[in-house]
Coordinates of C-alpha atoms in Angstrom, one line a residue:
X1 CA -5.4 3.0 -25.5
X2 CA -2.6 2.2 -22.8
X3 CA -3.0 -1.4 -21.5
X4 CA -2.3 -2.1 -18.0
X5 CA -1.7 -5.6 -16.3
X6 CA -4.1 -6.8 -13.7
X7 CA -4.2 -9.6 -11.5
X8 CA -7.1 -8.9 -9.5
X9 CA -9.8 -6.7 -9.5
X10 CA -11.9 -7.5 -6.1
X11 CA -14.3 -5.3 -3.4
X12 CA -15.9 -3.3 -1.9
X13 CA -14.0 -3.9 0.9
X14 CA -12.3 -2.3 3.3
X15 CA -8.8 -0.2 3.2
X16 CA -6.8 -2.2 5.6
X17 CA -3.8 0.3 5.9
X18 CA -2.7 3.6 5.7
X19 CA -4.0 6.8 6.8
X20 CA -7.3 5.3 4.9
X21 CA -7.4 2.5 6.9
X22 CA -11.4 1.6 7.1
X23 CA -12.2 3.1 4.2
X24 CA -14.6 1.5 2.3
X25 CA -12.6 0.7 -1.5
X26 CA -12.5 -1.5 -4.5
X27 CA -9.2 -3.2 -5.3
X28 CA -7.3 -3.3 -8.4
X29 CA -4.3 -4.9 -8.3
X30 CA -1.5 -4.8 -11.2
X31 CA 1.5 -7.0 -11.7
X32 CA 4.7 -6.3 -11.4
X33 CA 7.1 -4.6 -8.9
X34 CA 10.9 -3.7 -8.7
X35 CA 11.3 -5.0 -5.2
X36 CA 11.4 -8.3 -3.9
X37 CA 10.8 -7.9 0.1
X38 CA 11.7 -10.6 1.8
X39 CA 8.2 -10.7 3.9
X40 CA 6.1 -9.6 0.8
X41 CA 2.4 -10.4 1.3
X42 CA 2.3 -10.4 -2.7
X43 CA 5.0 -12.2 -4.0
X44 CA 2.2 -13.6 -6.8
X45 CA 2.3 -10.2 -8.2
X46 CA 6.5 -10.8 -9.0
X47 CA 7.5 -14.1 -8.7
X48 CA 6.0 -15.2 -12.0
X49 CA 3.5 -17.7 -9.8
X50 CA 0.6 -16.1 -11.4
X51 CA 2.3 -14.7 -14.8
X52 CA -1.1 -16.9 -16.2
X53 CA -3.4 -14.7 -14.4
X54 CA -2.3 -11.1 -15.9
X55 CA -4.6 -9.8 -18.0
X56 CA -3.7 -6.9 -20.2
X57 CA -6.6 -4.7 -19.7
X58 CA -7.5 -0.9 -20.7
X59 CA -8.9 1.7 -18.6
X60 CA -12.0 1.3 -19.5
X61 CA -12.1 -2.2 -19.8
X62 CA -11.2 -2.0 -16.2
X63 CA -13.9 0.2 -14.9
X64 CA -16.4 -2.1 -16.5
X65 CA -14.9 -4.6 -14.2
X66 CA -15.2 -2.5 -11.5
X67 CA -19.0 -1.7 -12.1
X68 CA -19.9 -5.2 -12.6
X69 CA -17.9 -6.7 -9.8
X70 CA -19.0 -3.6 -7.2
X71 CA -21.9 -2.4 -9.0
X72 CA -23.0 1.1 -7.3
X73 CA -21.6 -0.3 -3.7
X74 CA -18.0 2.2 -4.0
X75 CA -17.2 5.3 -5.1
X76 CA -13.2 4.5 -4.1
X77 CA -10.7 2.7 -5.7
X78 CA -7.1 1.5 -4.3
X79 CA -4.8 0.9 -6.8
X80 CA -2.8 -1.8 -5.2
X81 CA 0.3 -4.2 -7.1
X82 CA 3.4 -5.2 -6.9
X83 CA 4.1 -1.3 -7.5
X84 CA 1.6 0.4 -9.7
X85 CA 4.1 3.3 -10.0
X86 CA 6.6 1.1 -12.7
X87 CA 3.2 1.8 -15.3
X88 CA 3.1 5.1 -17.2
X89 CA -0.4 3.6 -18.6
X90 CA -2.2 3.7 -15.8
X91 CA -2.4 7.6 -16.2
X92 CA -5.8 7.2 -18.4
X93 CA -7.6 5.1 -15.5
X94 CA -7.0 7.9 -13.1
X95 CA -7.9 9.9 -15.8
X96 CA -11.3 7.8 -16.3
X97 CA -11.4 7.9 -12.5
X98 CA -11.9 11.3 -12.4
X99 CA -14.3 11.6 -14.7
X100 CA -17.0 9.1 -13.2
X101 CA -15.8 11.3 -9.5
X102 CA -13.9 8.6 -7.9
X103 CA -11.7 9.0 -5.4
X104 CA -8.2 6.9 -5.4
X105 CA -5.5 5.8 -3.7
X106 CA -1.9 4.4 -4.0
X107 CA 0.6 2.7 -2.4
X108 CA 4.3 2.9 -3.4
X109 CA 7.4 2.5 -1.8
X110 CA 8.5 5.6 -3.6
X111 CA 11.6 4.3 -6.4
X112 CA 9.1 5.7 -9.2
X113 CA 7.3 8.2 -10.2
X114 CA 4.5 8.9 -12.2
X115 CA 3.0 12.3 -13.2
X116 CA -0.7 10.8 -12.5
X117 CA 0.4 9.7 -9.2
X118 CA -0.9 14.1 -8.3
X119 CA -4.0 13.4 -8.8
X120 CA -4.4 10.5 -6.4
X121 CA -6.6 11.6 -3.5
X122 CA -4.6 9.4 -0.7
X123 CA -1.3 8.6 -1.6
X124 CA 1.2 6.5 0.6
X125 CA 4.5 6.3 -0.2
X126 CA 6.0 3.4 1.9
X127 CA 9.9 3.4 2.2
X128 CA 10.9 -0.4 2.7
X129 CA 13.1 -1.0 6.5
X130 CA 15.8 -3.1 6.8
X131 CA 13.6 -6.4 7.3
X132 CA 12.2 -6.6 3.6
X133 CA 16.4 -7.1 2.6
X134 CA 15.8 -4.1 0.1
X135 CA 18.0 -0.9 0.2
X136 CA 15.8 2.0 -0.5
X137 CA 17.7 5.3 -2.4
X138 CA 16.8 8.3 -0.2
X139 CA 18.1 10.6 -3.2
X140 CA 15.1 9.1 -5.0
X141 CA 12.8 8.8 -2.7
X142 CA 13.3 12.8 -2.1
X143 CA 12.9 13.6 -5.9
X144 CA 9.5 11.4 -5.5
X145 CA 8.2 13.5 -3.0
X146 CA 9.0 16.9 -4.1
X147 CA 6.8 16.4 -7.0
X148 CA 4.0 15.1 -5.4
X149 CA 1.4 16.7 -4.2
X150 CA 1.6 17.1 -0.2
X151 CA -2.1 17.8 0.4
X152 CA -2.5 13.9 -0.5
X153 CA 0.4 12.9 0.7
X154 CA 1.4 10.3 3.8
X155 CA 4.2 8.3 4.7
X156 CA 4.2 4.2 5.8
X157 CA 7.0 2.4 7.4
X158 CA 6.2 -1.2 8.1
X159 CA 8.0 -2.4 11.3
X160 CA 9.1 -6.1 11.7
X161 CA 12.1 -5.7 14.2
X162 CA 14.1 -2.7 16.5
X163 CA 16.0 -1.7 13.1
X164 CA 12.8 -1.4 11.2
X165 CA 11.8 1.3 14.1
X166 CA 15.5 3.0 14.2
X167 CA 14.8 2.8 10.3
X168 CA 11.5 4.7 10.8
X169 CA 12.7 7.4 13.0
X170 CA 15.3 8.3 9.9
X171 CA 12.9 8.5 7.7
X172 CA 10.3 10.7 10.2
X173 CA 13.1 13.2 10.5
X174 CA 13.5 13.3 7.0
X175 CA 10.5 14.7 6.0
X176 CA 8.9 15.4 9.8
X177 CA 6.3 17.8 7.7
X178 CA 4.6 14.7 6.0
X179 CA 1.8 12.6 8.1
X180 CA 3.5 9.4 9.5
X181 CA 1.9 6.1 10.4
X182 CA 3.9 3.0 11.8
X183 CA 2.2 -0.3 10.8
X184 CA 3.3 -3.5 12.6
X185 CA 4.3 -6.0 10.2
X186 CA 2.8 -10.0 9.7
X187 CA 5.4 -12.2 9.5
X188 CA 2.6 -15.2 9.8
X189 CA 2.3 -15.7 5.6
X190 CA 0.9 -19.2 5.7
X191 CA -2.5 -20.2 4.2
X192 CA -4.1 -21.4 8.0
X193 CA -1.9 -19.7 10.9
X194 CA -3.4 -21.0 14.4
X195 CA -4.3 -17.9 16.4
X196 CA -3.1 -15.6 13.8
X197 CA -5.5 -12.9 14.7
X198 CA -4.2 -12.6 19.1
X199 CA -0.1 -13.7 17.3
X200 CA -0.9 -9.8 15.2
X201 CA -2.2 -8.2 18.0
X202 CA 0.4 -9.2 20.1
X203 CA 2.8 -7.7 17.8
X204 CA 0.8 -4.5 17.4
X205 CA 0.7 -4.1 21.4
X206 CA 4.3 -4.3 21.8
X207 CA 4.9 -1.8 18.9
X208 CA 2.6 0.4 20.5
X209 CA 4.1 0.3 23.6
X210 CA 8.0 0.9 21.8
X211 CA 6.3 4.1 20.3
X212 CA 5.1 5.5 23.9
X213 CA 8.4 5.8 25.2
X214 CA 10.2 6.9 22.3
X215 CA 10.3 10.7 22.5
X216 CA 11.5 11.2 18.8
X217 CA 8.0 9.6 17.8
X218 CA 5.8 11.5 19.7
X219 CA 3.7 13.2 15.6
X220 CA 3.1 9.6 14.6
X221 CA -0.2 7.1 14.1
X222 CA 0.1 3.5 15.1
X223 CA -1.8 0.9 13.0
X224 CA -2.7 -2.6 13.1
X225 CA -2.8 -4.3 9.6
X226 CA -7.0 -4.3 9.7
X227 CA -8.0 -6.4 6.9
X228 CA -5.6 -9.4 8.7
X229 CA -6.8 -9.0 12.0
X230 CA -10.4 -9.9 9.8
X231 CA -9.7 -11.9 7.1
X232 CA -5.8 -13.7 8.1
X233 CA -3.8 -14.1 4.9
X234 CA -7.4 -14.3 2.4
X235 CA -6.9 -13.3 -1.0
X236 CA -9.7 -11.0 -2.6
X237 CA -10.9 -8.9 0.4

């Protein structure tokens, strides 16, 4: 069997982002990704900080973690990294996934692709802005979406800064079909940030109030970054 690396398997918790955001999920979260943002909430899973900490597990070994971590408290995984999308082998977990009728989802900032990546239930493909110093290929990123499945299908901008939002409106147009969901970005990464929780709500006010009067953005879902507002920069929930 296919072994995949994992960092972390932790939950239930909740889904902090996305168009599942407050759904109740486990976590399992692989190593490795192919871009390095600049404001990356996990770095660990690139940077070769916690290379110690990957364990090469198989599906199944997996889902025994799951069971014996969550017990019967989930019935919905997020498969979180780094970018899960660089590993062919994770297509016999989604596999085993479906089997035992639990539901997934991804995130991905939609450079690969994957042919188990259809049978996710809540897929979010999240196109990095300006901010995160990555360049994203829109040639790709259109060959990513065409073979996924719509049905399951939303898009994420993260927005940081005005060319994050101008960045956001590209990519809306682009593919104005798809569910779209702005999410304000934390830039406040340390271990204890004083007031961290009113500093992110701040930030989420004043990008909801940039989307009100923006007429090009009037089919689009604001979102605060739940699990911080909660939990601040915590590992593991």
């Amino acid at each position: 069997m296919a072994k995949i690396p994992v960092l972390e398997i932790f939950g239930p918790t909740i889904q902090g982002e996305g168009r599942v955001i407050g759904r109740k999920t486990m976590f399992v979260r692989t190593a490795g990704c192919d871009y390095h943002c600049s404001w990356c909430d996990s770095k660990f899973t690139w940077d070769g900080s916690a290379k110690d900490q990957i364990e090469m597990m198989t599906a199944e070994e997996i889902y025994h973690q799951l069971k014996e971590v969550g017990g019967d408290y989930f019935n919905h995984v997020t498969i979180s990294g780094g970018n899960p999308a660089l590993i062919k082998g994770i297509q016999e977990l989604v596999d085993l996934f479906e089997d035992k009728n639990i539901e997934t989802a991804l995130e991905t900032q939609g450079s690969r692709y994957q042919p188990w990546m259809r049978q996710i239930n809540d897929l979010t493909i999240s196109p990095k802005p300006p901010s995160s110093g990555m360049k994203p290929n829109l040639e790709i990123l259109d060959d990513v979406i065409a073979q996924c499945v719509l049905e399951s299908l939303n898009l994420k901008v993260v927005i940081f800064e005005d060319k994050d939002f101008e960045f956001a409106k590209e990519i809306h147009h682009r593919y104005p079909s798809i569910p779209f969901y702005l999410q304000v970005g934390n830039p406040y990464l340390e271990d204890e940030v004083e007031n961290h929780t009113e500093r992110l709500l701040k930030r989420y006010e004043n990008l909801v109030e940039t989307v009100m009067v923006s007429s090009e953005m009037n089919d689009v879902y604001v979102l605060p970054q739940l699990h911080t507002l909660l939990w601040s920069n915590k590992k593991g929930v």
